XYZ file of C-alpha atoms in Angstrom:
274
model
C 0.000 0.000 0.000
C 1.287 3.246 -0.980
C 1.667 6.063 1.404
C 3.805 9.055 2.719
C 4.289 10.974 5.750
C 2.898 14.533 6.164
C 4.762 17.654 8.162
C 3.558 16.245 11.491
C 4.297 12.694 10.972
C 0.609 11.653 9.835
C 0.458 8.692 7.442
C -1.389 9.527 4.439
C -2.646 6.711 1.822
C -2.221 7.932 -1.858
C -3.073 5.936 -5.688
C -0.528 6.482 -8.507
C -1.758 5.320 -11.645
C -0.359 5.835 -15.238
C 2.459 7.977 -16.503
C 2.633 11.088 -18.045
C 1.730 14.983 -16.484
C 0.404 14.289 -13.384
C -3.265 15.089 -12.708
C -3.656 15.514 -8.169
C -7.259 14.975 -6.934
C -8.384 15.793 -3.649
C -11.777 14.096 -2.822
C -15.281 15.575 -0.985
C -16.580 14.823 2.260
C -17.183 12.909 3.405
C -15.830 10.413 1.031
C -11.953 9.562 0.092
C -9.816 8.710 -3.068
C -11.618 5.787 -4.201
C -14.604 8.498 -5.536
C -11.853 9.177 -8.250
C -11.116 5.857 -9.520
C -13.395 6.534 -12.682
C -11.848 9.160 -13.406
C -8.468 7.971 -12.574
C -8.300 5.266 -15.324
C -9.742 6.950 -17.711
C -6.616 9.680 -17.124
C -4.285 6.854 -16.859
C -5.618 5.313 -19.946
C -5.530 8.686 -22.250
C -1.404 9.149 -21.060
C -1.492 10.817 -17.829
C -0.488 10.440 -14.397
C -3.297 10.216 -12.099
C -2.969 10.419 -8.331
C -5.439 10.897 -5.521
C -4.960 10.230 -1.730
C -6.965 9.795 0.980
C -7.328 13.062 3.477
C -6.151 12.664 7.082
C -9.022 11.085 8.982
C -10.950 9.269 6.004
C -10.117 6.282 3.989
C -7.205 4.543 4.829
C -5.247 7.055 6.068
C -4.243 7.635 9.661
C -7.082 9.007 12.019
C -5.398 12.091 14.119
C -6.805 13.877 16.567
C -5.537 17.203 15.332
C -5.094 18.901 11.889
C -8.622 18.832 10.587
C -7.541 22.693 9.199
C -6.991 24.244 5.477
C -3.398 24.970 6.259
C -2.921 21.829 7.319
C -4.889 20.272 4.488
C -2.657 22.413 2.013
C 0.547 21.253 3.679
C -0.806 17.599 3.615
C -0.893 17.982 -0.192
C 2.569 19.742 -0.043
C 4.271 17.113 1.345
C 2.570 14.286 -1.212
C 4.181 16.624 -4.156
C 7.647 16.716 -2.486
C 7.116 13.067 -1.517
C 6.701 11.833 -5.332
C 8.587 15.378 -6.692
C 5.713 16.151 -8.954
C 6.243 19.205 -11.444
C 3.911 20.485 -13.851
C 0.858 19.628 -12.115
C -2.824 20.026 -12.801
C -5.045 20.045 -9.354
C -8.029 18.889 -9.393
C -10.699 19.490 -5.729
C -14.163 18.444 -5.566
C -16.307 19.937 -3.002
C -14.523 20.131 -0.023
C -11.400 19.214 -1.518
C -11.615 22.681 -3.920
C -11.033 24.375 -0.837
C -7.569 22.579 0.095
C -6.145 23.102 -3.611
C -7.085 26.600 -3.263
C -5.212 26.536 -0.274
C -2.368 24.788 -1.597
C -1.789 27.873 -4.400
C -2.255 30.809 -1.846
C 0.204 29.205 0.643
C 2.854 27.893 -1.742
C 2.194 29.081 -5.282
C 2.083 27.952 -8.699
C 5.660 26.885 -9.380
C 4.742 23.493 -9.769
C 1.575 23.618 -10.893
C 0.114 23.992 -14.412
C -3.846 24.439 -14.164
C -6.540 23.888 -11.514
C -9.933 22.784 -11.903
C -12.684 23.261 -9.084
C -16.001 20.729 -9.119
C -18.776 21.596 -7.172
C -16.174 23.613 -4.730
C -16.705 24.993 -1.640
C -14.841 28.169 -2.652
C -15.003 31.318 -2.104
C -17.219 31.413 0.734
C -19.981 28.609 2.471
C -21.219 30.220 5.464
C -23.429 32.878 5.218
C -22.128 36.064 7.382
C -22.748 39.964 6.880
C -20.521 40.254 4.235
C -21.417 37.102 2.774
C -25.220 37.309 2.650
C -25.997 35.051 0.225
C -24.253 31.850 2.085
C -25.792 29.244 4.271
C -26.563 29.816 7.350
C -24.647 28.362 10.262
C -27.098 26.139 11.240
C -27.693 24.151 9.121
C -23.466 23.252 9.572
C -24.686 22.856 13.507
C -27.485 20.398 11.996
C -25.424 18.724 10.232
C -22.853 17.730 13.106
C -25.727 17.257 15.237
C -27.056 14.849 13.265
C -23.736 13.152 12.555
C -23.034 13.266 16.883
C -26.671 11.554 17.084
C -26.697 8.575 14.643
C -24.149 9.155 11.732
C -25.227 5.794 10.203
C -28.796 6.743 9.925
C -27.205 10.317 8.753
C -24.695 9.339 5.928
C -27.393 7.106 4.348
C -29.822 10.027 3.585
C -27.118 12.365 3.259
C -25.364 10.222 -0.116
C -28.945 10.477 -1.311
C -29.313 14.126 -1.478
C -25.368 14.060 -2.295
C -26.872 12.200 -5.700
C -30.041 13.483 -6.488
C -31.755 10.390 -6.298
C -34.130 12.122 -3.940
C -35.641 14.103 -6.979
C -34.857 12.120 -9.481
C -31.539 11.300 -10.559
C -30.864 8.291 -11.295
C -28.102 6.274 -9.359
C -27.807 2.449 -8.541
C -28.026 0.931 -5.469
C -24.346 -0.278 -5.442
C -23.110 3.877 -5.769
C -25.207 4.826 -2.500
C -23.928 1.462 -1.016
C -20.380 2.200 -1.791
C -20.282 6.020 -0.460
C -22.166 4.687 2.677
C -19.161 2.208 3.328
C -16.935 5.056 2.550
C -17.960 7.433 4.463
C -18.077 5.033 7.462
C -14.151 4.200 7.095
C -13.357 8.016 8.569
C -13.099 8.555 12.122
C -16.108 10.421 13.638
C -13.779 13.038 14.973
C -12.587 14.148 11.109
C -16.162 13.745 9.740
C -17.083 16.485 12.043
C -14.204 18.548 12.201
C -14.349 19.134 8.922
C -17.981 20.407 8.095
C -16.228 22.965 10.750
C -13.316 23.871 8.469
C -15.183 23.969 4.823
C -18.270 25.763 6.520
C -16.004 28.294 8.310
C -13.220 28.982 6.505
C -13.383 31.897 3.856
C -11.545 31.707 0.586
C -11.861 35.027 -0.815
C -8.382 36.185 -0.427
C -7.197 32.736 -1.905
C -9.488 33.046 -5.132
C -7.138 36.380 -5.757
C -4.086 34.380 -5.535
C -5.158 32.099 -8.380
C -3.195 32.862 -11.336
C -2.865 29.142 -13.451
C -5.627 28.470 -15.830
C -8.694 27.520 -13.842
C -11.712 25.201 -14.862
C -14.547 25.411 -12.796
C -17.208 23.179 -13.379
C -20.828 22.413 -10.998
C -24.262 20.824 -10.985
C -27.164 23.512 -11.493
C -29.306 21.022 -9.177
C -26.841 20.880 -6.466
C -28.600 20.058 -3.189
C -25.025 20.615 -1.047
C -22.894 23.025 -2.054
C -25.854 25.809 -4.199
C -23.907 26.843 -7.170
C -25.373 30.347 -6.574
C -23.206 30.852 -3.566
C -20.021 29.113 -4.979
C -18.793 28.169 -8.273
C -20.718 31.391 -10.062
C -19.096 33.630 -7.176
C -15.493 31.968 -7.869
C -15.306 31.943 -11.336
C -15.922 36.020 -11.411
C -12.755 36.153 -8.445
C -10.478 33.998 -10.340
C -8.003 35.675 -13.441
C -8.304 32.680 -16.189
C -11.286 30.763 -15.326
C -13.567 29.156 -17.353
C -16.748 28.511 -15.930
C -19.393 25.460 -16.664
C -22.520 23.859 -15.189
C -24.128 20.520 -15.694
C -28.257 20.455 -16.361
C -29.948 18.592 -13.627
C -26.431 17.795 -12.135
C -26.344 17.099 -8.507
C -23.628 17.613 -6.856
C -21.995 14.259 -6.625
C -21.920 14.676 -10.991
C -18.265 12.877 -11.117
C -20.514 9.673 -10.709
C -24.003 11.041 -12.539
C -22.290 12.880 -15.292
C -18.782 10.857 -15.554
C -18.955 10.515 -18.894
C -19.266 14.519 -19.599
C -16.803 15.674 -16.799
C -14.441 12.832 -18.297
C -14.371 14.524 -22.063
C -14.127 18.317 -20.211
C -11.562 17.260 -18.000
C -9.271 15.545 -20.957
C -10.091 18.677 -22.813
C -8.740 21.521 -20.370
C -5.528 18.703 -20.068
C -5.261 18.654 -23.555
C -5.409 22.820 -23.681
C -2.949 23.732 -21.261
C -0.374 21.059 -21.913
């Protein structure tokens, strides 16, 4: 099993597949790098180098108490670069995981990095404050950990539902909801709630400015998690070179609903910038 050792000494699980320019992917919440693996070999297949790991706390990675922070999460994905001296990278976040790439760019630049594409990001901005009217309020974040504190079981299973759409509609099989059930019940209670902390609370704005590689930015206009209203439209006006596009009836997990289409746009922003 592959894995690497972060700043503080936290074991970190990663996947490596294919060669070529490496394509990083940092998964959503509460899920880990196995949400990738479509996407993965079809990378791997078309001549890249596809990698995603598993964040601290979920998967198969190491369960700390501590660290369940953007600066941390940035520094987690430092040390994987350094660890397999990746150059010329394209970063990839969904959800969640658009916050830490973000991150990763404001706190140690672009030198090694070649383009960035959000999906269905929490960036710029989740939590609705007085300068931030049009976020969500806090809460519905308190809900959610509530919820998770009460019976996370009983919680994950209608949460992958909305996370899908296949509460109004969508159509997803039984073995998807089944498989991000048993994913999300791999991660230690401690980061599953920690982090709806961090990607509620933690503003973006001043990272969004700091963006200066060629940014895709793509969402589900029938996202039930993360509203495209109050996130991908707001980022893609705060970032230099982003191109901005959303899926029709897309929920917000899309990388499963819509693989095929975020495939093609992903090998096509590769295929533009390389």
């Amino acid at each position: 099993m592959s894995t690497f050792k972060t700043q503080d000494n936290i074991e970190i699980y990663y996947k490596d597949w294919g060669s070529g320019k490496p394509v990083l992917f940092s998964h959503g919440w509460p899920l880990d790098a196995d949400m990738w693996d479509v996407q993965l070999n079809f990378l791997a297949e078309s001549g890249y180098r596809a990698i995603a790991f598993d964040r601290r706390g979920f998967g198969r990675s190491e369960q700390p108490w501590q660290g369940y922070d953007y600066d941390t999460f940035a520094a987690d994905i430092k040390a994987l670069i350094d660890h397999l001296d990746l150059d010329d990278i394209t970063l990839v976040g969904f959800s969640m995981g658009g916050g830490d790439v973000s991150r990763y760019l404001a706190n140690y630049g672009s030198d090694r990095v070649r383009g960035l594409v959000l999906l269905a990001s929490v960036t710029p901005y989740f939590l609705k404050t007085a300068d931030n009217p049009n976020g969500v309020e806090n809460a519905v974040f308190n809900g959610i950990k509530e919820g998770l504190c009460d019976d996370r079981a009983q919680f994950v299973r209608e949460f992958v539902n909305a996370f899908y759409g296949a509460n109004v509609g969508q159509r997803v099989s039984d073995g998807v909801l089944e498989q991000s059930f048993n994913i999300a019940m791999l991660a230690s209670l401690k980061a599953t709630i920690a982090c709806v902390t961090a990607f509620s609370q933690t503003d973006f704005r001043g990272d969004m400015a700091k963006i200066t590689v060629p940014t895709l930015i793509l969402h589900g206009d029938n996202d039930q998690i993360v509203p495209f209203e109050v996130s991908s439209k707001i980022a893609a006006g705060m970032i230099k070179d982003a191109s901005l596009k959303s899926y029709a009836n897309g929920p917000h997990g899309f990388v499963v609903t819509h693989k095929t289409a975020l495939n093609q746009d992903l090998l096509a922003f590769l295929q533009r910038i390389y």
